[in-house]
mmCIF file of C-alpha atoms and ligand atoms in Angstrom:
data_model
loop_
_atom_site.group_PDB
_atom_site.id
_atom_site.type_symbol
_atom_site.label_atom_id
_atom_site.label_comp_id
_atom_site.label_asym_id
_atom_site.label_seq_id
_atom_site.Cartn_x
_atom_site.Cartn_y
_atom_site.Cartn_z
ATOM 1 C CA MET O 1 -22.930 7.953 -18.233
ATOM 2 C CA LYS O 2 -21.264 9.415 -16.319
ATOM 3 C CA ILE O 3 -18.431 6.510 -14.581
ATOM 4 C CA PRO O 4 -15.531 7.828 -12.418
ATOM 5 C CA LEU O 5 -12.295 5.823 -12.601
ATOM 6 C CA PHE O 6 -12.902 5.235 -8.915
ATOM 7 C CA ASP O 7 -15.538 5.220 -6.860
ATOM 8 C CA MET O 8 -15.495 4.654 -2.926
ATOM 9 C CA THR O 9 -19.212 5.630 -2.362
ATOM 10 C CA ARG O 10 -20.996 2.431 -4.168
ATOM 11 C CA GLN O 11 -19.609 -0.431 -1.527
ATOM 12 C CA TYR O 12 -20.795 2.189 2.340
ATOM 13 C CA ASN O 13 -24.179 0.990 2.361
ATOM 14 C CA SER O 14 -23.091 -2.344 2.804
ATOM 15 C CA PHE O 15 -20.806 -1.501 5.820
ATOM 16 C CA LYS O 16 -22.699 1.733 6.827
ATOM 17 C CA GLU O 17 -24.586 0.178 10.491
ATOM 18 C CA GLU O 18 -21.418 -1.938 11.245
ATOM 19 C CA VAL O 19 -19.006 1.292 10.454
ATOM 20 C CA LEU O 20 -21.198 3.362 12.595
ATOM 21 C CA ASN O 21 -21.814 1.103 15.599
ATOM 22 C CA THR O 22 -17.854 0.557 15.615
ATOM 23 C CA LEU O 23 -17.254 4.000 15.451
ATOM 24 C CA ASP O 24 -20.339 5.084 18.294
ATOM 25 C CA GLU O 25 -18.451 1.782 20.668
ATOM 26 C CA ILE O 26 -14.670 3.607 20.213
ATOM 27 C CA PHE O 27 -15.671 7.024 20.447
ATOM 28 C CA SER O 28 -17.214 6.059 23.499
ATOM 29 C CA THR O 29 -14.601 4.253 25.686
ATOM 30 C CA GLY O 30 -12.454 6.876 24.268
ATOM 31 C CA LYS O 31 -9.042 4.706 22.986
ATOM 32 C CA VAL O 32 -8.047 6.161 19.609
ATOM 33 C CA ILE O 33 -4.889 5.955 19.393
ATOM 34 C CA LEU O 34 -3.091 2.151 19.613
ATOM 35 C CA GLY O 35 -6.074 0.655 21.516
ATOM 36 C CA PRO O 36 -7.294 -2.590 20.339
ATOM 37 C CA HIS O 37 -8.865 -2.218 17.237
ATOM 38 C CA VAL O 38 -4.963 -1.400 15.925
ATOM 39 C CA LYS O 39 -3.894 -4.918 17.836
ATOM 40 C CA SER O 40 -6.324 -6.602 16.355
ATOM 41 C CA LEU O 41 -5.916 -5.374 13.108
ATOM 42 C CA GLU O 42 -2.119 -6.403 13.068
ATOM 43 C CA ASN O 43 -3.037 -10.011 14.187
ATOM 44 C CA GLU O 44 -5.502 -10.050 11.132
ATOM 45 C CA LEU O 45 -3.708 -8.940 8.775
ATOM 46 C CA ALA O 46 -0.695 -10.932 9.755
ATOM 47 C CA GLU O 47 -2.802 -14.208 9.753
ATOM 48 C CA TYR O 48 -4.327 -12.970 6.055
ATOM 49 C CA THR O 49 -0.465 -12.508 4.493
ATOM 50 C CA GLY O 50 0.587 -15.327 6.510
ATOM 51 C CA THR O 51 3.493 -12.997 8.098
ATOM 52 C CA LYS O 52 4.342 -13.032 11.816
ATOM 53 C CA TYR O 53 4.608 -10.101 12.251
ATOM 54 C CA ALA O 54 2.158 -7.137 10.868
ATOM 55 C CA ILE O 55 3.164 -2.972 12.439
ATOM 56 C CA GLY O 56 -0.005 0.136 11.520
ATOM 57 C CA VAL O 57 1.921 3.014 10.732
ATOM 58 C CA ALA O 58 0.659 6.401 9.583
ATOM 59 C CA ASN O 59 0.638 5.832 5.854
ATOM 60 C CA GLY O 60 2.545 3.586 3.341
ATOM 61 C CA SER O 61 4.756 6.144 2.812
ATOM 62 C CA ASP O 62 5.655 6.099 6.103
ATOM 63 C CA ALA O 63 6.076 2.327 6.632
ATOM 64 C CA LEU O 64 8.790 2.512 3.595
ATOM 65 C CA PHE O 65 10.669 4.985 5.115
ATOM 66 C CA LEU O 66 10.293 2.825 8.527
ATOM 67 C CA SER O 67 11.475 0.125 6.753
ATOM 68 C CA VAL O 68 14.430 1.283 5.678
ATOM 69 C CA ARG O 69 15.394 2.916 8.404
ATOM 70 C CA ALA O 70 14.803 -0.413 10.917
ATOM 71 C CA LEU O 71 17.645 -1.973 8.248
ATOM 72 C CA ASN O 72 20.037 0.278 8.735
ATOM 73 C CA ILE O 73 20.032 1.752 5.806
ATOM 74 C CA GLY O 74 21.577 5.686 4.580
ATOM 75 C CA LYS O 75 24.549 7.490 3.756
ATOM 76 C CA GLY O 76 26.337 5.755 1.230
ATOM 77 C CA ASP O 77 24.251 3.152 1.037
ATOM 78 C CA TYR O 78 22.531 2.256 -2.142
ATOM 79 C CA VAL O 79 18.898 1.047 -3.008
ATOM 80 C CA ILE O 80 17.466 -0.402 -6.114
ATOM 81 C CA THR O 81 14.050 0.382 -7.286
ATOM 82 C CA THR O 82 11.933 1.063 -10.265
ATOM 83 C CA PRO O 83 11.432 4.559 -11.462
ATOM 84 C CA TYR O 84 7.645 3.811 -12.533
ATOM 85 C CA THR O 85 5.703 3.821 -9.090
ATOM 86 C CA PHE O 86 4.195 6.301 -7.030
ATOM 87 C CA PHE O 87 7.027 9.193 -5.347
ATOM 88 C CA ALA O 88 7.511 7.062 -1.623
ATOM 89 C CA THR O 89 8.648 3.912 -2.907
ATOM 90 C CA ALA O 90 11.701 6.202 -3.732
ATOM 91 C CA SER O 91 11.956 9.343 -1.452
ATOM 92 C CA CYS O 92 12.173 6.237 1.378
ATOM 93 C CA ILE O 93 15.416 6.107 -0.046
ATOM 94 C CA THR O 94 17.112 9.438 -0.167
ATOM 95 C CA ARG O 95 15.075 10.501 2.932
ATOM 96 C CA ASN O 96 17.194 7.833 4.590
ATOM 97 C CA GLY O 97 19.920 9.359 3.461
ATOM 98 C CA ALA O 98 20.980 6.544 0.703
ATOM 99 C CA THR O 99 20.423 6.874 -2.702
ATOM 100 C CA PRO O 100 18.288 4.855 -5.256
ATOM 101 C CA ILE O 101 19.466 3.019 -8.183
ATOM 102 C CA PHE O 102 16.720 3.328 -10.779
ATOM 103 C CA VAL O 103 16.495 0.243 -12.898
ATOM 104 C CA ASP O 104 14.394 0.050 -15.493
ATOM 105 C CA VAL O 105 10.972 -2.137 -15.950
ATOM 106 C CA GLU O 106 10.008 -4.647 -18.264
ATOM 107 C CA GLU O 107 7.407 -3.843 -20.980
ATOM 108 C CA LYS O 108 4.387 -6.115 -20.077
ATOM 109 C CA TYR O 109 3.332 -4.931 -16.635
ATOM 110 C CA TYR O 110 5.927 -2.651 -15.668
ATOM 111 C CA ASN O 111 7.369 -4.407 -12.368
ATOM 112 C CA LEU O 112 11.042 -4.269 -12.311
ATOM 113 C CA ASP O 113 12.990 -6.173 -14.777
ATOM 114 C CA LEU O 114 14.647 -8.252 -12.332
ATOM 115 C CA ASP O 115 17.774 -9.494 -15.527
ATOM 116 C CA LYS O 116 18.769 -5.941 -15.217
ATOM 117 C CA VAL O 117 18.229 -5.606 -11.519
ATOM 118 C CA GLU O 118 20.631 -8.752 -11.764
ATOM 119 C CA GLU O 119 23.514 -7.124 -14.016
ATOM 120 C CA ILE O 120 23.224 -4.273 -11.941
ATOM 121 C CA LEU O 121 23.655 -6.661 -8.717
ATOM 122 C CA LYS O 122 26.808 -8.262 -10.194
ATOM 123 C CA ASN O 123 27.932 -5.283 -11.773
ATOM 124 C CA HIS O 124 28.098 -1.951 -10.252
ATOM 125 C CA PRO O 125 31.358 -0.542 -9.942
ATOM 126 C CA GLU O 126 30.116 -0.415 -6.288
ATOM 127 C CA LYS O 127 28.442 -2.983 -5.874
ATOM 128 C CA GLU O 128 29.411 -3.704 -2.211
ATOM 129 C CA LYS O 129 27.020 -0.559 -1.591
ATOM 130 C CA ILE O 130 24.066 -1.784 -2.626
ATOM 131 C CA LYS O 131 22.398 -3.024 0.643
ATOM 132 C CA ALA O 132 18.568 -3.116 -0.463
ATOM 133 C CA ILE O 133 15.704 -4.022 -3.241
ATOM 134 C CA ILE O 134 12.685 -2.189 -3.513
ATOM 135 C CA PRO O 135 10.356 -3.821 -5.661
ATOM 136 C CA VAL O 136 6.927 -2.711 -6.040
ATOM 137 C CA HIS O 137 4.053 -5.443 -6.722
ATOM 138 C CA LEU O 138 3.072 -2.526 -9.640
ATOM 139 C CA PHE O 139 -0.626 -1.904 -10.177
ATOM 140 C CA GLY O 140 -1.215 -5.668 -8.276
ATOM 141 C CA LYS O 141 0.379 -7.625 -9.941
ATOM 142 C CA THR O 142 3.283 -9.654 -8.211
ATOM 143 C CA ILE O 143 6.764 -9.504 -8.883
ATOM 144 C CA ASP O 144 8.340 -12.777 -9.724
ATOM 145 C CA LEU O 145 8.903 -13.883 -5.861
ATOM 146 C CA ASP O 146 11.194 -16.513 -6.515
ATOM 147 C CA ARG O 147 13.605 -13.954 -8.321
ATOM 148 C CA LEU O 148 13.971 -12.259 -5.685
ATOM 149 C CA GLN O 149 14.550 -15.062 -3.134
ATOM 150 C CA TYR O 150 17.136 -16.129 -5.435
ATOM 151 C CA PHE O 151 18.724 -12.470 -5.287
ATOM 152 C CA LYS O 152 18.450 -12.553 -1.092
ATOM 153 C CA GLU O 153 20.739 -15.976 -0.897
ATOM 154 C CA LYS O 154 23.237 -15.021 -3.957
ATOM 155 C CA TYR O 155 23.834 -11.567 -3.696
ATOM 156 C CA GLY O 156 23.160 -10.969 0.421
ATOM 157 C CA VAL O 157 20.413 -7.889 -0.230
ATOM 158 C CA TYR O 158 17.204 -7.232 1.797
ATOM 159 C CA ILE O 159 14.068 -7.102 -0.041
ATOM 160 C CA ILE O 160 11.311 -4.677 0.950
ATOM 161 C CA GLU O 161 8.241 -5.317 -0.746
ATOM 162 C CA ASP O 162 6.039 -2.124 -1.784
ATOM 163 C CA GLY O 163 2.612 -4.201 -1.811
ATOM 164 C CA ALA O 164 1.131 -0.946 -1.429
ATOM 165 C CA GLN O 165 -1.344 -1.622 -4.128
ATOM 166 C CA SER O 166 -1.134 -5.743 -3.942
ATOM 167 C CA ILE O 167 -2.408 -6.248 -0.901
ATOM 168 C CA GLY O 168 -3.698 -9.774 -0.989
ATOM 169 C CA SER O 169 -1.670 -10.611 -4.256
ATOM 170 C CA LYS O 170 -0.077 -14.487 -5.156
ATOM 171 C CA TRP O 171 2.819 -15.613 -6.713
ATOM 172 C CA ASN O 172 2.223 -19.332 -7.567
ATOM 173 C CA GLU O 173 1.900 -20.363 -3.931
ATOM 174 C CA LYS O 174 3.851 -18.079 -2.336
ATOM 175 C CA ASN O 175 1.889 -15.287 -0.611
ATOM 176 C CA ALA O 176 2.991 -11.250 -1.356
ATOM 177 C CA PHE O 177 5.410 -10.496 1.350
ATOM 178 C CA SER O 178 6.406 -13.622 2.559
ATOM 179 C CA VAL O 179 9.880 -13.398 0.875
ATOM 180 C CA GLY O 180 10.568 -9.367 1.920
ATOM 181 C CA ASP O 181 12.623 -9.102 5.153
ATOM 182 C CA LEU O 182 10.134 -6.245 5.485
ATOM 183 C CA SER O 183 7.028 -5.683 2.922
ATOM 184 C CA ILE O 184 4.827 -2.888 3.501
ATOM 185 C CA THR O 185 1.379 -2.004 2.446
ATOM 186 C CA SER O 186 -0.794 1.387 2.092
ATOM 187 C CA PHE O 187 -4.321 1.936 3.484
ATOM 188 C CA PHE O 188 -4.831 4.863 1.274
ATOM 189 C CA PRO O 189 -8.795 5.317 0.219
ATOM 190 C CA THR O 190 -8.470 4.414 -3.185
ATOM 191 C CA LYS O 191 -6.358 1.069 -2.398
ATOM 192 C CA ASN O 192 -7.809 -2.368 -2.696
ATOM 193 C CA LEU O 193 -7.912 -2.194 0.790
ATOM 194 C CA GLY O 194 -8.600 1.087 1.747
ATOM 195 C CA GLY O 195 -9.802 3.163 4.572
ATOM 196 C CA TYR O 196 -11.282 6.590 5.165
ATOM 197 C CA GLY O 197 -7.834 8.464 5.549
ATOM 198 C CA ASP O 198 -4.404 7.849 5.808
ATOM 199 C CA GLY O 199 -3.036 4.486 6.973
ATOM 200 C CA GLY O 200 -0.245 2.159 6.624
ATOM 201 C CA MET O 201 1.552 -0.854 7.585
ATOM 202 C CA VAL O 202 4.685 -3.283 8.136
ATOM 203 C CA PHE O 203 5.266 -6.641 7.702
ATOM 204 C CA THR O 204 7.834 -9.044 8.290
ATOM 205 C CA ASN O 205 8.617 -12.249 10.011
ATOM 206 C CA ASN O 206 11.915 -11.282 12.297
ATOM 207 C CA GLU O 207 10.827 -10.251 15.543
ATOM 208 C CA ASP O 208 14.111 -8.581 15.697
ATOM 209 C CA LEU O 209 13.428 -5.563 12.708
ATOM 210 C CA ALA O 210 9.261 -6.058 14.164
ATOM 211 C CA ASN O 211 10.406 -4.536 17.809
ATOM 212 C CA ARG O 212 12.518 -2.299 15.925
ATOM 213 C CA VAL O 213 9.412 -0.698 13.229
ATOM 214 C CA ARG O 214 7.020 -0.906 16.587
ATOM 215 C CA LYS O 215 9.698 1.529 18.591
ATOM 216 C CA LEU O 216 10.312 3.424 15.583
ATOM 217 C CA ARG O 217 6.870 4.635 15.469
ATOM 218 C CA VAL O 218 6.863 5.877 18.877
ATOM 219 C CA HIS O 219 10.211 8.217 18.775
ATOM 220 C CA GLY O 220 11.891 4.976 19.653
ATOM 221 C CA ALA O 221 10.505 4.780 23.172
ATOM 222 C CA VAL O 222 10.062 0.841 24.148
ATOM 223 C CA LYS O 223 8.560 2.689 27.543
ATOM 224 C CA LYS O 224 6.673 5.848 27.325
ATOM 225 C CA TYR O 225 9.526 9.273 27.795
ATOM 226 C CA TYR O 226 12.054 6.453 27.736
ATOM 227 C CA HIS O 227 14.238 6.937 24.280
ATOM 228 C CA ASP O 228 16.304 4.475 23.190
ATOM 229 C CA GLU O 229 17.171 6.156 19.817
ATOM 230 C CA VAL O 230 15.350 8.877 17.261
ATOM 231 C CA GLY O 231 12.350 7.634 16.119
ATOM 232 C CA PHE O 232 8.791 9.488 15.010
ATOM 233 C CA ASN O 233 5.635 9.838 15.488
ATOM 234 C CA SER O 234 3.441 7.468 12.558
ATOM 235 C CA ARG O 235 1.064 5.035 13.816
ATOM 236 C CA LEU O 236 -2.088 3.606 12.418
ATOM 237 C CA ASP O 237 -5.315 5.656 13.694
ATOM 238 C CA GLU O 238 -7.614 3.787 15.196
ATOM 239 C CA VAL O 239 -10.618 5.014 13.403
ATOM 240 C CA GLN O 240 -8.761 3.463 10.502
ATOM 241 C CA ALA O 241 -8.053 0.052 11.360
ATOM 242 C CA ALA O 242 -11.426 0.270 13.150
ATOM 243 C CA ILE O 243 -13.479 0.676 9.775
ATOM 244 C CA LEU O 244 -10.451 -1.648 8.001
ATOM 245 C CA ARG O 245 -11.387 -4.367 9.759
ATOM 246 C CA ILE O 246 -14.670 -3.872 8.518
ATOM 247 C CA LYS O 247 -13.570 -3.855 5.110
ATOM 248 C CA LEU O 248 -10.834 -6.841 5.299
ATOM 249 C CA LYS O 249 -13.877 -9.150 5.815
ATOM 250 C CA HIS O 250 -14.696 -8.328 2.685
ATOM 251 C CA LEU O 251 -11.294 -8.225 0.969
ATOM 252 C CA ASN O 252 -11.368 -11.820 -1.238
ATOM 253 C CA GLU O 253 -14.986 -10.719 -2.380
ATOM 254 C CA TYR O 254 -13.621 -6.916 -3.799
ATOM 255 C CA ILE O 255 -10.440 -8.570 -5.012
ATOM 256 C CA GLU O 256 -12.355 -12.081 -7.111
ATOM 257 C CA ASN O 257 -14.613 -8.952 -8.261
ATOM 258 C CA ARG O 258 -11.606 -6.780 -9.146
ATOM 259 C CA ILE O 259 -10.806 -10.382 -11.426
ATOM 260 C CA ASN O 260 -13.711 -10.059 -12.664
ATOM 261 C CA VAL O 261 -14.096 -6.651 -13.452
ATOM 262 C CA ALA O 262 -10.456 -7.596 -15.670
ATOM 263 C CA LYS O 263 -12.422 -10.723 -17.240
ATOM 264 C CA LYS O 264 -14.949 -9.023 -19.040
ATOM 265 C CA TYR O 265 -12.421 -5.779 -19.998
ATOM 266 C CA ASP O 266 -10.232 -8.962 -21.811
ATOM 267 C CA LYS O 267 -13.566 -10.307 -23.552
ATOM 268 C CA LEU O 268 -15.161 -6.673 -24.918
ATOM 269 C CA PHE O 269 -11.772 -5.328 -25.961
ATOM 270 C CA LYS O 270 -11.404 -9.285 -28.202
ATOM 271 C CA GLU O 271 -15.089 -8.507 -29.299
ATOM 272 C CA TYR O 272 -14.468 -5.408 -30.350
ATOM 273 C CA ASN O 273 -11.768 -6.429 -32.222
ATOM 274 C CA LEU O 274 -9.087 -4.107 -29.580
ATOM 275 C CA THR O 275 -6.196 -6.404 -29.510
ATOM 276 C CA ASP O 276 -4.173 -4.394 -31.982
ATOM 277 C CA TYR O 277 -4.924 -0.833 -30.548
ATOM 278 C CA ILE O 278 -4.250 -1.918 -27.036
ATOM 279 C CA ASP O 279 -2.230 -4.180 -25.012
ATOM 280 C CA TYR O 280 -3.798 -4.870 -21.412
ATOM 281 C CA PRO O 281 -3.221 -7.235 -18.528
ATOM 282 C CA GLU O 282 -4.298 -10.982 -18.940
ATOM 283 C CA VAL O 283 -6.709 -12.826 -16.493
ATOM 284 C CA PHE O 284 -4.830 -14.216 -13.799
ATOM 285 C CA GLU O 285 -7.575 -16.007 -11.567
ATOM 286 C CA ASP O 286 -4.847 -17.361 -9.166
ATOM 287 C CA LYS O 287 -4.520 -13.964 -7.789
ATOM 288 C CA SER O 288 -0.765 -13.275 -9.047
ATOM 289 C CA HIS O 289 -3.239 -10.131 -10.463
ATOM 290 C CA VAL O 290 -5.318 -8.074 -7.708
ATOM 291 C CA TYR O 291 -5.604 -5.413 -10.533
ATOM 292 C CA HIS O 292 -5.830 -2.459 -8.029
ATOM 293 C CA GLN O 293 -5.376 -0.834 -11.092
ATOM 294 C CA TYR O 294 -6.682 -1.537 -14.831
ATOM 295 C CA VAL O 295 -3.680 0.194 -17.042
ATOM 296 C CA ILE O 296 -3.966 -0.354 -20.650
ATOM 297 C CA THR O 297 -0.777 0.851 -23.132
ATOM 298 C CA LEU O 298 -1.614 1.773 -26.523
ATOM 299 C CA LYS O 299 -0.021 0.362 -29.819
ATOM 300 C CA LYS O 300 -1.381 2.897 -31.660
ATOM 301 C CA GLY O 301 -3.316 6.298 -31.402
ATOM 302 C CA ASN O 302 -2.493 9.379 -28.957
ATOM 303 C CA ARG O 303 -2.722 8.635 -25.456
ATOM 304 C CA ASP O 304 -3.524 11.686 -24.364
ATOM 305 C CA GLU O 305 -6.490 12.109 -27.194
ATOM 306 C CA LEU O 306 -8.057 8.802 -26.123
ATOM 307 C CA ARG O 307 -8.539 10.733 -22.771
ATOM 308 C CA GLU O 308 -9.545 13.541 -23.605
ATOM 309 C CA PHE O 309 -11.521 11.834 -25.909
ATOM 310 C CA LEU O 310 -12.904 9.727 -22.944
ATOM 311 C CA THR O 311 -12.657 12.200 -20.350
ATOM 312 C CA LYS O 312 -15.703 13.919 -23.016
ATOM 313 C CA LYS O 313 -17.760 10.971 -22.751
ATOM 314 C CA GLU O 314 -17.792 11.633 -18.995
ATOM 315 C CA ILE O 315 -15.316 8.227 -18.428
ATOM 316 C CA GLY O 316 -12.247 8.699 -15.420
ATOM 317 C CA THR O 317 -9.262 7.748 -16.330
ATOM 318 C CA SER O 318 -6.000 8.162 -14.749
ATOM 319 C CA ILE O 319 -2.208 8.971 -15.909
ATOM 320 C CA TYR O 320 0.451 5.865 -14.040
ATOM 321 C CA TYR O 321 2.950 8.039 -14.302
ATOM 322 C CA PRO O 322 3.465 10.894 -16.825
ATOM 323 C CA LYS O 323 7.223 11.055 -15.167
ATOM 324 C CA GLY O 324 9.693 8.724 -14.739
ATOM 325 C CA LEU O 325 11.005 9.593 -11.354
ATOM 326 C CA HIS O 326 14.513 9.456 -12.624
ATOM 327 C CA GLN O 327 13.397 12.699 -14.498
ATOM 328 C CA GLN O 328 11.588 14.174 -11.238
ATOM 329 C CA LYS O 329 13.568 17.996 -10.654
ATOM 330 C CA CYS O 330 14.571 16.717 -7.585
ATOM 331 C CA PHE O 331 16.750 13.739 -8.310
ATOM 332 C CA GLU O 332 18.652 15.714 -10.921
ATOM 333 C CA TYR O 333 21.449 15.224 -8.909
ATOM 334 C CA LEU O 334 21.652 11.352 -9.840
ATOM 335 C CA ARG O 335 22.342 12.662 -12.591
ATOM 336 C CA TYR O 336 20.187 10.413 -15.153
ATOM 337 C CA LYS O 337 19.833 10.895 -18.716
ATOM 338 C CA GLU O 338 16.656 11.164 -21.233
ATOM 339 C CA GLY O 339 16.687 7.465 -22.734
ATOM 340 C CA ASP O 340 18.986 5.946 -19.702
ATOM 341 C CA LEU O 341 15.512 3.983 -18.843
ATOM 342 C CA PRO O 342 13.475 3.861 -22.381
ATOM 343 C CA VAL O 343 10.922 0.884 -21.068
ATOM 344 C CA THR O 344 9.594 3.127 -18.283
ATOM 345 C CA GLU O 345 9.812 6.653 -21.182
ATOM 346 C CA LYS O 346 7.708 5.043 -23.128
ATOM 347 C CA ALA O 347 5.198 4.137 -20.546
ATOM 348 C CA THR O 348 5.181 7.289 -19.640
ATOM 349 C CA LYS O 349 3.689 9.051 -22.515
ATOM 350 C CA SER O 350 1.695 4.992 -23.493
ATOM 351 C CA THR O 351 -0.144 4.016 -21.006
ATOM 352 C CA LEU O 352 -4.004 5.063 -19.518
ATOM 353 C CA ALA O 353 -5.660 3.591 -16.557
ATOM 354 C CA LEU O 354 -9.240 2.586 -17.220
ATOM 355 C CA PRO O 355 -11.831 2.429 -13.867
ATOM 356 C CA ILE O 356 -11.985 -0.483 -12.044
ATOM 357 C CA PHE O 357 -13.345 -1.173 -8.460
ATOM 358 C CA PRO O 358 -15.262 -4.116 -7.821
ATOM 359 C CA GLU O 359 -19.007 -2.140 -8.276
ATOM 360 C CA LEU O 360 -18.039 -1.353 -11.648
ATOM 361 C CA ARG O 361 -20.892 -2.577 -13.691
ATOM 362 C CA ASP O 362 -21.292 -4.375 -16.363
ATOM 363 C CA ASP O 363 -22.857 -1.771 -18.952
ATOM 364 C CA GLU O 364 -20.379 0.449 -17.278
ATOM 365 C CA ILE O 365 -17.604 -1.755 -18.611
ATOM 366 C CA GLU O 366 -18.945 -2.078 -22.110
ATOM 367 C CA TYR O 367 -19.624 1.711 -22.323
ATOM 368 C CA ILE O 368 -15.886 2.246 -22.099
ATOM 369 C CA VAL O 369 -14.717 -0.663 -24.189
ATOM 370 C CA LYS O 370 -17.725 0.851 -27.148
ATOM 371 C CA SER O 371 -16.037 4.327 -26.112
ATOM 372 C CA ILE O 372 -12.648 3.704 -26.583
ATOM 373 C CA TYR O 373 -13.397 1.796 -29.966
ATOM 374 C CA GLU O 374 -14.769 4.733 -31.397
ATOM 375 C CA TYR O 375 -11.815 6.700 -30.971
ATOM 376 C CA TYR O 376 -10.353 4.316 -32.789
ATOM 377 C CA LYS O 377 -12.903 4.361 -35.640
ATOM 378 C CA LYS O 378 -14.019 7.842 -36.083
HETATM 379 C C1 PLP E 1 3.478 1.524 -5.178
HETATM 380 C C2 PLP E 1 3.551 2.633 -3.677
HETATM 381 N N1 PLP E 1 4.121 3.256 -2.963
HETATM 382 C C3 PLP E 1 3.860 3.248 -1.772
HETATM 383 C C4 PLP E 1 2.688 4.384 -1.419
HETATM 384 C C5 PLP E 1 2.458 4.983 -0.368
HETATM 385 O O1 PLP E 1 1.142 4.630 0.314
HETATM 386 P P1 PLP E 1 0.465 6.337 0.856
HETATM 387 O O2 PLP E 1 -0.210 6.834 0.292
HETATM 388 O O3 PLP E 1 0.045 5.585 2.269
HETATM 389 O O4 PLP E 1 1.205 7.267 2.249
HETATM 390 C C6 PLP E 1 1.791 4.493 -2.530
HETATM 391 C C7 PLP E 1 0.430 4.820 -2.759
HETATM 392 O O5 PLP E 1 0.019 5.611 -2.442
HETATM 393 C C8 PLP E 1 1.990 3.937 -3.312
HETATM 394 O O6 PLP E 1 1.359 3.049 -4.739
#
């Protein structure tokens, strides 16, 4: 049985006709840049996430970059973030001239360890230069938003929630993106709300920040050809926005399906007595985890060997992430040493992402779990 890590083709038939009709309508009118679908998607996603303003941009990386820029964070400033994330979470800091402070993650969901973050906020020798924290809701698991709210109030730092992997997630009654001064998501095709190309969005409840991001995405112009500042070209594509609007109608169902996949994994790992061998995400039905990725941690055995074993069985897997950002060549100048962020470094060697997407079938999940069982019992 061949099972991909992610398969976007399975859902296409369910909305194919609607997509093709919408594309025909766009191409017939010729409104292909910042047209009505971008505006409508912004309104719909602001409503969906419970934020006041949403601004469509070219991709999630730009959404982060423009957020840092909108807060005037730059040279001489520090920003706390996680080393265990996609590169863009940190490059948005350095591309604006600021310096990241990488803080280690916790051991269960690999989100920022907020105790360690508070230690830095309290004791860093240049703590007054720490302007912001960029937490990531990694793999779809919401980080503690109450604690972030407290950091904001107590230490006067900005929060930028990186929700590239977590659209629709919650923390108790709070929606993700409710605490961030600015928050972002990505519409990269593999994401829970994925487009058919690149796309991203910035969310905020602050009108001034919303206007600044809106201006930055069109070369710093409020009125066409009148530039207040040097901005960028970073617009969400009209075609992507139109497709995303169609998919947004199904997003809650997609999330429910992902939760059901996680439930089935959980049940089968227990049935196959694998809980001494691997650790895996708990089942959360309240959307505090939207299972963008389903990442297991090996307690026994060898991650790369297991991966090879599954590849031979035609099961797609991936490693998120094989290297901590503090260990990347481009950040050598920050002078982190091996052992500085041990949880991250251990995770880079012991975690493995298994297939998860809304259309993954029960027999496929069983085949995956059975194959992991075979690896351990061979
Ligand atoms: C945590 C995180 N942040 C930022 C990004 C950047 O998003 P994009 O690929 O749309 O630029 C991604 C996704 O790729 C991501 O996973």
